[in-house]
Tab-separated table of N, CA and C in Angstrom:
chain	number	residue	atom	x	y	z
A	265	UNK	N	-10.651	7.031	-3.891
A	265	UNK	CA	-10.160	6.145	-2.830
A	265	UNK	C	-10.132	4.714	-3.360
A	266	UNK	N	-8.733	3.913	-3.072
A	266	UNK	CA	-8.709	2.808	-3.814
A	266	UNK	C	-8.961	1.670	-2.652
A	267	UNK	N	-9.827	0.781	-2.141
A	267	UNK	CA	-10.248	0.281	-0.891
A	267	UNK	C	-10.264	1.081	0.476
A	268	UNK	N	-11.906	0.724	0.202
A	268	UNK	CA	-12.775	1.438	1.679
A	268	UNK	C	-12.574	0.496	3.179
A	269	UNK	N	-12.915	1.393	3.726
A	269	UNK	CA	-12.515	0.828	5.383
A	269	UNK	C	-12.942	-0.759	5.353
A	270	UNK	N	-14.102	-1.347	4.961
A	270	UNK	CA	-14.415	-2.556	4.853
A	270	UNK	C	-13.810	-3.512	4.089
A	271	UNK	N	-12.921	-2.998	2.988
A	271	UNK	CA	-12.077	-3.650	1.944
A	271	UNK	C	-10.995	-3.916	2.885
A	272	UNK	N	-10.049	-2.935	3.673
A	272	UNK	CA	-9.216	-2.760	4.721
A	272	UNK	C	-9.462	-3.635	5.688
A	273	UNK	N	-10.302	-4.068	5.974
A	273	UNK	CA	-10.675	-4.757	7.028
A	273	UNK	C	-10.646	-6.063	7.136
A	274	UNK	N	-11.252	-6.364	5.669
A	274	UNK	CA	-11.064	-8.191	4.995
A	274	UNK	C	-9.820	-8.434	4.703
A	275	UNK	N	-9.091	-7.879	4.218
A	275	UNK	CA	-7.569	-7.745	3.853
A	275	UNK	C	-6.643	-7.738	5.318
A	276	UNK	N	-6.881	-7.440	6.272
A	276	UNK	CA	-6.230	-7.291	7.259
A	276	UNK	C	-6.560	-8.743	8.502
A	277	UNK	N	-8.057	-8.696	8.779
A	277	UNK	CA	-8.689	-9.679	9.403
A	277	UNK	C	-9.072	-11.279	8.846
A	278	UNK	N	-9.227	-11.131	7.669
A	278	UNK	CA	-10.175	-12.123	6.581
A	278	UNK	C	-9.522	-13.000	5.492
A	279	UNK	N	-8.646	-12.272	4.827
A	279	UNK	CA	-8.065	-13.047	3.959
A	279	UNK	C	-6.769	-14.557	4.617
A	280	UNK	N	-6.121	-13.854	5.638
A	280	UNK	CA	-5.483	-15.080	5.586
A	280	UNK	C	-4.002	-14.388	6.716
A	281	UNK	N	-3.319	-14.984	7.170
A	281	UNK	CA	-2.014	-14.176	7.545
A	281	UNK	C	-0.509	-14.570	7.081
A	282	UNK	N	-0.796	-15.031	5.989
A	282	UNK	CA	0.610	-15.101	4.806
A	282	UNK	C	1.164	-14.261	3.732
A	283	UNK	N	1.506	-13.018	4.692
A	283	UNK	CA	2.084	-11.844	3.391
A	283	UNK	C	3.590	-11.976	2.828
A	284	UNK	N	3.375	-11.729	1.636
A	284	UNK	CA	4.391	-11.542	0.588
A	284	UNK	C	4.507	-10.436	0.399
A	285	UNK	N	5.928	-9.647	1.160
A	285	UNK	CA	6.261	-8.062	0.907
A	285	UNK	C	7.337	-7.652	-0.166
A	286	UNK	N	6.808	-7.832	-1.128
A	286	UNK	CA	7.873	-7.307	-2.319
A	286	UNK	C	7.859	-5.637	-2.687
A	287	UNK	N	9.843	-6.104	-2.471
A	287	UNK	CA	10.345	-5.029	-2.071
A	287	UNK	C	11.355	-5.172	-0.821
A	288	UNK	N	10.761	-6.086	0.382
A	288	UNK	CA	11.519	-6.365	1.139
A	288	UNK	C	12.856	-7.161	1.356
A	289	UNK	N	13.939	-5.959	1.651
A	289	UNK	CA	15.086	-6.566	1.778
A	289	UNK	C	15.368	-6.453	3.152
A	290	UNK	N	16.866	-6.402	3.710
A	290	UNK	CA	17.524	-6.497	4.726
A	290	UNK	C	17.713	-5.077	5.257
A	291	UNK	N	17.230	-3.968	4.173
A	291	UNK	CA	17.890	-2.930	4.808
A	291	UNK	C	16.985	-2.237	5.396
A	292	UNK	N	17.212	-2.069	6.750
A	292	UNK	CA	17.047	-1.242	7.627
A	292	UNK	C	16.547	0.018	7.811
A	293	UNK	N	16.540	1.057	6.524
A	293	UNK	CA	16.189	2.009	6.314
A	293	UNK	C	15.705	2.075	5.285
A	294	UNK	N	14.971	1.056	4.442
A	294	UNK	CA	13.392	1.157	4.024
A	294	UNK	C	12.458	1.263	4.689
A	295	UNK	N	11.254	1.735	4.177
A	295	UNK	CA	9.906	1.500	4.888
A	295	UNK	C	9.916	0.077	4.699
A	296	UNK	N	9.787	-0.605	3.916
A	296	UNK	CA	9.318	-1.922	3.773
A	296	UNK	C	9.817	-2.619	5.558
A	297	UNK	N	10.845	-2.652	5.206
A	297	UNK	CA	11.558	-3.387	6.706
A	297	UNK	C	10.948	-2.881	7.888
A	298	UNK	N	10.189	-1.913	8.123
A	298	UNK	CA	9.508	-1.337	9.736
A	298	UNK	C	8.375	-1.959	9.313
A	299	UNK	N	7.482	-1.896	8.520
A	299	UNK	CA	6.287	-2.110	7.904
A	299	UNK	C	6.166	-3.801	7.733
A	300	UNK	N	6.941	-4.578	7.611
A	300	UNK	CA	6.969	-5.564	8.085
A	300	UNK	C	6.845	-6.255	9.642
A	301	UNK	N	8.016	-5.686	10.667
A	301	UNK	CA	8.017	-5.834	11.212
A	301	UNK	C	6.861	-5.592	12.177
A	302	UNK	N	5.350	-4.541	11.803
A	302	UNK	CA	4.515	-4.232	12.648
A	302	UNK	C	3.670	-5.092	12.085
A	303	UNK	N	3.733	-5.679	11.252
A	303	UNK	CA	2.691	-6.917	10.157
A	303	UNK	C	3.174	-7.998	11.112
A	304	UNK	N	4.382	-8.523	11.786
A	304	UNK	CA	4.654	-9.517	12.298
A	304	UNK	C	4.431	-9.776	13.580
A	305	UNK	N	4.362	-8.612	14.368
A	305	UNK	CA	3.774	-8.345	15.604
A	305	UNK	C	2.272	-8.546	15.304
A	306	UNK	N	1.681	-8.048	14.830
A	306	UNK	CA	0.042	-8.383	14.102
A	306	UNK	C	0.150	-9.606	13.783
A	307	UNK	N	1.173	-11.108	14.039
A	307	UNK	CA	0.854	-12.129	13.881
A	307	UNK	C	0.499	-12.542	12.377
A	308	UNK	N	1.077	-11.783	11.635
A	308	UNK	CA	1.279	-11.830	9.680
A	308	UNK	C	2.473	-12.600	9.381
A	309	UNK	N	2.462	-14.027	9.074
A	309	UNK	CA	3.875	-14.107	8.550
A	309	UNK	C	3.896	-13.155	7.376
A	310	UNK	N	5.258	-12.911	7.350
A	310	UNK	CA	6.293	-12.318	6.340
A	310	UNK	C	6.907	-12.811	5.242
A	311	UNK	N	6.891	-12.655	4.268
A	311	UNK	CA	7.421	-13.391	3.269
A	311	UNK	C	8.678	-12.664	2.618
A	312	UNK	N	9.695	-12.308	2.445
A	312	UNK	CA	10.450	-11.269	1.533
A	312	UNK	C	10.352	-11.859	0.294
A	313	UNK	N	9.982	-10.738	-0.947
A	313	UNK	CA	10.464	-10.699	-2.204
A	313	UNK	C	11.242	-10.105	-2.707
A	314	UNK	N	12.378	-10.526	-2.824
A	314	UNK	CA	13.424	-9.151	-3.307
A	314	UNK	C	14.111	-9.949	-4.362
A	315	UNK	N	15.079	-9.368	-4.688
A	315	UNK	CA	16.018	-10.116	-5.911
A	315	UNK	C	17.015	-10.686	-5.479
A	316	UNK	N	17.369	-9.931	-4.079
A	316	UNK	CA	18.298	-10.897	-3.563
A	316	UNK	C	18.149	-11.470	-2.571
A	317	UNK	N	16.728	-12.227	-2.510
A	317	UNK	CA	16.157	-13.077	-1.753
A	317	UNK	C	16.981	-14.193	-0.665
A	318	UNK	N	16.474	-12.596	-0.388
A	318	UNK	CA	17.388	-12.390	1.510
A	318	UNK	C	16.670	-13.027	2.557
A	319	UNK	N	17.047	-13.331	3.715
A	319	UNK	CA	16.133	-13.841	4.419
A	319	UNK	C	15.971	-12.628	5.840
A	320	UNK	N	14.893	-12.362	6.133
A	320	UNK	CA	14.504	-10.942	6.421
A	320	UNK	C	13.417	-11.291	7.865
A	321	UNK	N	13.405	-10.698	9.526
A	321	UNK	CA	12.902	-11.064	10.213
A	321	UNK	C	12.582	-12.366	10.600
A	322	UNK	N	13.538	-12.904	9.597
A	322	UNK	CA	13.464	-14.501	10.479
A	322	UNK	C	13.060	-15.742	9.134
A	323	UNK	N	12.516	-14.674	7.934
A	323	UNK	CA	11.799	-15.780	6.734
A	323	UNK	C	12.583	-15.803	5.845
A	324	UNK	N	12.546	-16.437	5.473
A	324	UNK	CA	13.134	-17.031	4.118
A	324	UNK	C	12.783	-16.357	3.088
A	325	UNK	N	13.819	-15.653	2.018
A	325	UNK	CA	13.076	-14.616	0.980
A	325	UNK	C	13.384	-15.314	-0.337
A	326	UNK	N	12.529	-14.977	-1.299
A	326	UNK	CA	12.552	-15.821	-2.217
A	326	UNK	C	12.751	-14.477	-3.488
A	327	UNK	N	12.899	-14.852	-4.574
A	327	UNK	CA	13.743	-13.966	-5.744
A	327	UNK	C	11.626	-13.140	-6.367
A	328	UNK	N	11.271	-14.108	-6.456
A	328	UNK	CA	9.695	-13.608	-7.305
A	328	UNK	C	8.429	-14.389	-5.986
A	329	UNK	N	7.547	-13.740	-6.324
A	329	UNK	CA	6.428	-14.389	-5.694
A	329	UNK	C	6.106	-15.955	-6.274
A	330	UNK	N	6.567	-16.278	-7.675
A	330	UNK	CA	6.545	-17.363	-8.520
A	330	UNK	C	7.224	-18.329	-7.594
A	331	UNK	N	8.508	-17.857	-7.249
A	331	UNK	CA	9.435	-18.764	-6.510
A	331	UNK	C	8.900	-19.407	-4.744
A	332	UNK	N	7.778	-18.752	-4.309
A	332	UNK	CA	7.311	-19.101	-3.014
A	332	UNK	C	6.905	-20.424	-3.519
A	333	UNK	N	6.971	-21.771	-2.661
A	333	UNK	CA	6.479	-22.915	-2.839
A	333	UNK	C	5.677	-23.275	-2.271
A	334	UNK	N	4.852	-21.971	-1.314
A	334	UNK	CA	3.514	-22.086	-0.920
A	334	UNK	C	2.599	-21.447	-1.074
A	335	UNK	N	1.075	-21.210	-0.717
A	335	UNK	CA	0.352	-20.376	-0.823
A	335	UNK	C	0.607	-18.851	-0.336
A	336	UNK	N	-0.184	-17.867	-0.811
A	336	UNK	CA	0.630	-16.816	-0.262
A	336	UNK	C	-1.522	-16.082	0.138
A	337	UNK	N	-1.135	-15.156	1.146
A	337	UNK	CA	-2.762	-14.655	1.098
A	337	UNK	C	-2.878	-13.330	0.466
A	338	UNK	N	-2.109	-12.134	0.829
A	338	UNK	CA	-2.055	-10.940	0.584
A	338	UNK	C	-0.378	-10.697	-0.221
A	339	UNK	N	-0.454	-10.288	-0.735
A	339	UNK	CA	0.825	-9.752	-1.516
A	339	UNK	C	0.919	-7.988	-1.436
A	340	UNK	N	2.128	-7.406	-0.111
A	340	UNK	CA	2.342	-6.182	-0.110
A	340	UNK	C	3.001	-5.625	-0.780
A	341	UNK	N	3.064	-4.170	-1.640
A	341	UNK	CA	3.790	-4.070	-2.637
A	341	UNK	C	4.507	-2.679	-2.302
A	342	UNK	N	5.831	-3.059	-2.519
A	342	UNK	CA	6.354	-1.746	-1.683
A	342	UNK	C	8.117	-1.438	-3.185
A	343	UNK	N	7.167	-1.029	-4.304
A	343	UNK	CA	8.001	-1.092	-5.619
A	343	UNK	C	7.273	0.222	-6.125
A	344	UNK	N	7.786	0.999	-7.270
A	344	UNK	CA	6.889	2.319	-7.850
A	344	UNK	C	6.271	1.842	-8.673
A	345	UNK	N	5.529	2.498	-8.458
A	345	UNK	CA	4.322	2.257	-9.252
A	345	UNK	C	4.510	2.165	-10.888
A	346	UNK	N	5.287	2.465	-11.458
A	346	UNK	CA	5.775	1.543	-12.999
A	346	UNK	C	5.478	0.457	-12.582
A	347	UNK	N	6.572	-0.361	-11.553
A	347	UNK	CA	6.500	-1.852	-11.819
A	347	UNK	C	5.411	-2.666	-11.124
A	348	UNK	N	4.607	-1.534	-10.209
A	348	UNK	CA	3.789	-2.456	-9.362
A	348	UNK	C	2.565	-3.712	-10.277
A	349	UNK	N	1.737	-3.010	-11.566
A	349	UNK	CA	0.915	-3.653	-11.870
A	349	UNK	C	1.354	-4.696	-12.414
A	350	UNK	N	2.615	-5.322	-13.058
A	350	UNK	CA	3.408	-6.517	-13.010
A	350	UNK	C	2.891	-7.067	-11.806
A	351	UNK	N	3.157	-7.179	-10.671
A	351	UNK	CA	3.742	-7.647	-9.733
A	351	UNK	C	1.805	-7.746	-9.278
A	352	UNK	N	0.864	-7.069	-8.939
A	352	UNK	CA	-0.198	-6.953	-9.294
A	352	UNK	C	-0.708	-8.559	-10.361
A	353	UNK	N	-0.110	-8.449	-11.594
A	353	UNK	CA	-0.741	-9.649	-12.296
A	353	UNK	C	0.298	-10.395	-11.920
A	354	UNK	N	1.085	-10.733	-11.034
A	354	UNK	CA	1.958	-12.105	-11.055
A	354	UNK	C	1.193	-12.594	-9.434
A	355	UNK	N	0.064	-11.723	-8.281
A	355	UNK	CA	-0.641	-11.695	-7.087
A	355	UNK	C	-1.786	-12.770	-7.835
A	356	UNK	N	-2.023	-12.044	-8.752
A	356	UNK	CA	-3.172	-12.645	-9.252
A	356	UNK	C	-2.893	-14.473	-9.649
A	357	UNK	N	-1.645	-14.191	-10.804
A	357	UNK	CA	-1.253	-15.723	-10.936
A	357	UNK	C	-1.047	-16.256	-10.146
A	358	UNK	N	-0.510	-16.187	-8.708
A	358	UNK	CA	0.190	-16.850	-7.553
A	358	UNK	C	-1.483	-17.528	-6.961
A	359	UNK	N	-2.633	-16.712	-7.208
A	359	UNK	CA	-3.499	-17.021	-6.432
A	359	UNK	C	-4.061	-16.532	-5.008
A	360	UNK	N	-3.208	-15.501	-4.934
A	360	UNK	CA	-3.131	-14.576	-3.623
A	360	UNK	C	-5.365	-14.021	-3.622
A	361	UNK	N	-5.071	-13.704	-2.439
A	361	UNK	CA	-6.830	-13.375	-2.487
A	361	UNK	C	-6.967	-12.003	-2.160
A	362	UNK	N	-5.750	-10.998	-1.934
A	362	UNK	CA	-5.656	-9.212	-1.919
A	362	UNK	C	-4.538	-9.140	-1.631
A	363	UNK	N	-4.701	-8.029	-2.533
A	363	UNK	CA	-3.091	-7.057	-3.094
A	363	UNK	C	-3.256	-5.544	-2.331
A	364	UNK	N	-1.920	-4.849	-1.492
A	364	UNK	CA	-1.805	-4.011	-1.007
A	364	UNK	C	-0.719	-3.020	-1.861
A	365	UNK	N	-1.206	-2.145	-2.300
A	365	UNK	CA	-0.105	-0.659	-3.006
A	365	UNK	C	-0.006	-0.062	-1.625
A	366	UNK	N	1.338	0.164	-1.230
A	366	UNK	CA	1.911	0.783	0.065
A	366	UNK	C	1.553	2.512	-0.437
A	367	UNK	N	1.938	3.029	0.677
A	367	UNK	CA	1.530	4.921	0.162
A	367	UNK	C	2.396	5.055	-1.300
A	368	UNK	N	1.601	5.961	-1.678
A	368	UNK	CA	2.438	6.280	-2.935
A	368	UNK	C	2.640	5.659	-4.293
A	369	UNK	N	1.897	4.394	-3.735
A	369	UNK	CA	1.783	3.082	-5.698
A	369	UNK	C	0.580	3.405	-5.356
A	370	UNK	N	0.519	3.898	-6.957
A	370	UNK	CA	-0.938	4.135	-7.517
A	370	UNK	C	-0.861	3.802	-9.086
A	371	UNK	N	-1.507	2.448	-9.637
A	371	UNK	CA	-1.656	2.028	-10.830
A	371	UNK	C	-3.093	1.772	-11.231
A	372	UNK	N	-4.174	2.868	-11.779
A	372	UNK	CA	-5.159	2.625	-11.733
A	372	UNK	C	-5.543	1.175	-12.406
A	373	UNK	N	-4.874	0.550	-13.572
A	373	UNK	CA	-5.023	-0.439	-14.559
A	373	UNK	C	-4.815	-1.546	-13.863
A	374	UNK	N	-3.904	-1.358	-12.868
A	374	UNK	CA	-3.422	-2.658	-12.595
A	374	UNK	C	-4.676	-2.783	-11.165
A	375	UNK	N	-5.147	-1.308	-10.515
A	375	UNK	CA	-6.636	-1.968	-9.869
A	375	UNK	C	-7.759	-2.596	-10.181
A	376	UNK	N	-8.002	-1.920	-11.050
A	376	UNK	CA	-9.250	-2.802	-12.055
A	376	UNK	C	-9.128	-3.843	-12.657
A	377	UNK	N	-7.932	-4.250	-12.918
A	377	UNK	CA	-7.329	-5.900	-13.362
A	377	UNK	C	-7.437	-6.904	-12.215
A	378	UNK	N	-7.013	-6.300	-11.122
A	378	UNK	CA	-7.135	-7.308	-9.974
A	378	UNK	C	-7.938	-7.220	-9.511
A	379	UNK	N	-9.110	-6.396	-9.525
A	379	UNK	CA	-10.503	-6.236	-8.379
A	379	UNK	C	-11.168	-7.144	-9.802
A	380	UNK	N	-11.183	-7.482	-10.805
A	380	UNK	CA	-11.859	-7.903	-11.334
A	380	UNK	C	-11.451	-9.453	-11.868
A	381	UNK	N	-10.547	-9.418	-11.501
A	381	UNK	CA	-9.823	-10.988	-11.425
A	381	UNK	C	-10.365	-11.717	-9.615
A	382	UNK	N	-10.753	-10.741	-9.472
A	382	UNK	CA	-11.729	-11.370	-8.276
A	382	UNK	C	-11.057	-10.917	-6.592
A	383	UNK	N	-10.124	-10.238	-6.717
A	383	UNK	CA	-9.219	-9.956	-5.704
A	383	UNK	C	-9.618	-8.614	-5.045
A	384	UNK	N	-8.955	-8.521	-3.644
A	384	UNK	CA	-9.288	-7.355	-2.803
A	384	UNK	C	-8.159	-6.534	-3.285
A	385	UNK	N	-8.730	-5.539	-3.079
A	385	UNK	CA	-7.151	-4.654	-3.437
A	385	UNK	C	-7.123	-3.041	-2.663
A	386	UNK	N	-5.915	-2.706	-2.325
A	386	UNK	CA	-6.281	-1.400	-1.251
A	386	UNK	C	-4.646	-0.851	-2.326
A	387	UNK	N	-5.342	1.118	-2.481
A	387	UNK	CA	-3.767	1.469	-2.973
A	387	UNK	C	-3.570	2.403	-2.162
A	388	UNK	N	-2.190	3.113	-2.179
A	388	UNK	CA	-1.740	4.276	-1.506
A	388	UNK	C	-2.316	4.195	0.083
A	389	UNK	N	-2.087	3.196	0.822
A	389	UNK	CA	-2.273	2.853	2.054
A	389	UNK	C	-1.133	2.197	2.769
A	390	UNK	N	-0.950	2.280	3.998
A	390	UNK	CA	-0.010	1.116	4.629
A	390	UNK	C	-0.962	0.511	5.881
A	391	UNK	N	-0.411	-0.864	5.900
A	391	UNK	CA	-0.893	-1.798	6.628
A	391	UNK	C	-0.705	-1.372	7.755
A	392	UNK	N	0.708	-0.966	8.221
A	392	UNK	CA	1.192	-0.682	9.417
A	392	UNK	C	0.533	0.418	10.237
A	393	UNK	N	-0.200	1.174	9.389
A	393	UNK	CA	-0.882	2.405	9.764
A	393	UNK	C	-2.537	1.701	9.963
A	394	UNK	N	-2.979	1.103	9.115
A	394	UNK	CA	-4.025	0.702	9.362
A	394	UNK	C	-4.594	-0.373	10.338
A	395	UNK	N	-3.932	-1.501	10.612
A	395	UNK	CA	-3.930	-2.941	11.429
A	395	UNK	C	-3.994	-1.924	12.849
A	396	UNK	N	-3.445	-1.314	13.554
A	396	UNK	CA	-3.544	-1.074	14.864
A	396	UNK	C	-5.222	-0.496	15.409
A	397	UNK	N	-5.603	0.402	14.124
A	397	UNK	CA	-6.674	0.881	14.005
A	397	UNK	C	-7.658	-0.374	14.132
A	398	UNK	N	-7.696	-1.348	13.719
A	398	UNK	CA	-8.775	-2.243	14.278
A	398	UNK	C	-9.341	-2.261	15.036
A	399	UNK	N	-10.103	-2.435	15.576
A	399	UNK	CA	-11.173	-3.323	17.026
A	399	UNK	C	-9.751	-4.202	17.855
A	400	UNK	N	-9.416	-3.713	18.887
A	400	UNK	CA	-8.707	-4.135	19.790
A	400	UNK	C	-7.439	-4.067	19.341
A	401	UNK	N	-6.776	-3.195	18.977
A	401	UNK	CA	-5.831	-3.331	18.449
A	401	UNK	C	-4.849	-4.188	17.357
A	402	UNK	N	-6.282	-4.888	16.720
A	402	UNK	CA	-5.472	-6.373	15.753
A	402	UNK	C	-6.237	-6.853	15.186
A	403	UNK	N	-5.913	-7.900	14.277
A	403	UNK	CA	-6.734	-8.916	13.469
A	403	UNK	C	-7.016	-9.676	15.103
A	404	UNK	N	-8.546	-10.325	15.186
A	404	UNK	CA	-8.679	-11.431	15.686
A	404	UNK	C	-9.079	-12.826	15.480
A	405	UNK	N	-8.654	-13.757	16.319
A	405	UNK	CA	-9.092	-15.016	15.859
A	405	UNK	C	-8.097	-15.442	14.838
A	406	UNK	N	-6.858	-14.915	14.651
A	406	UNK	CA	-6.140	-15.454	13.233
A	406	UNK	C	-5.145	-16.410	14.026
């Protein structure tokens, strides 16, 4: 198991509510795009990372996480797992404080790089599945 319920919990409640969902584009029939949208109802801004840094639920999408000109808290990663641990060490450079592998990214190297670069990290999970599960249905106090 790659982050336990309490890892899940800081990451969802604790770290911050400025996600960067790379992967996220405009289309409609990704997961990324529903999975956002229940992060935004949860009061998460949204960030899109895509290449064709689209602007997506209302935000402004930018080409790399490099290209955000602000802080970012969590970086969601919704790419296969080849490219995720890239994207993994570019969370880390950005300064992000936990990294999310959506179901299905599983890069063991690139966990142990970032849990030890000091970061939270949860894999083969979705937010969207987990955030409702909270204590009252949500992050509170954010």
């Amino acid at each position: 198991m790659y982050g336990d319920e309490a890892t899940v919990r800081r990451i969802l409640n604790e770290l911050g509510d400025t996600w960067a969902v790379v992967g996220l584009s405009s289309n409609r029939q990704r997961a990324a795009y529903g999975v956002a949208a229940v992060l935004q109802r949860f009061g998460k801004r949204v960030v899109p990372v895509h290449p064709k840094a689209e602007t997506v639920h209302g935000e402004q999408g930018y080409a790399s996480l490099a290209d955000i000109p602000f802080d970012v808290d969590v970086v969601d990663v919704f790419v296969n797992s080849e490219l995720a641990g890239a994207v993994a060490d570019e969370a880390v450079a950005k300064g992000a404080k936990g990294v999310w592998f959506q179901l299905g990214v599983v890069d063991e190297a690139a966990y142990e790089r970032t849990r030890a670069a000091g970061l939270e990290m949860v894999m083969d999970r979705c937010p969207a599945i987990e955030i409702p599960r909270l204590p009252q249905g949500g992050p509170q106090g954010s």
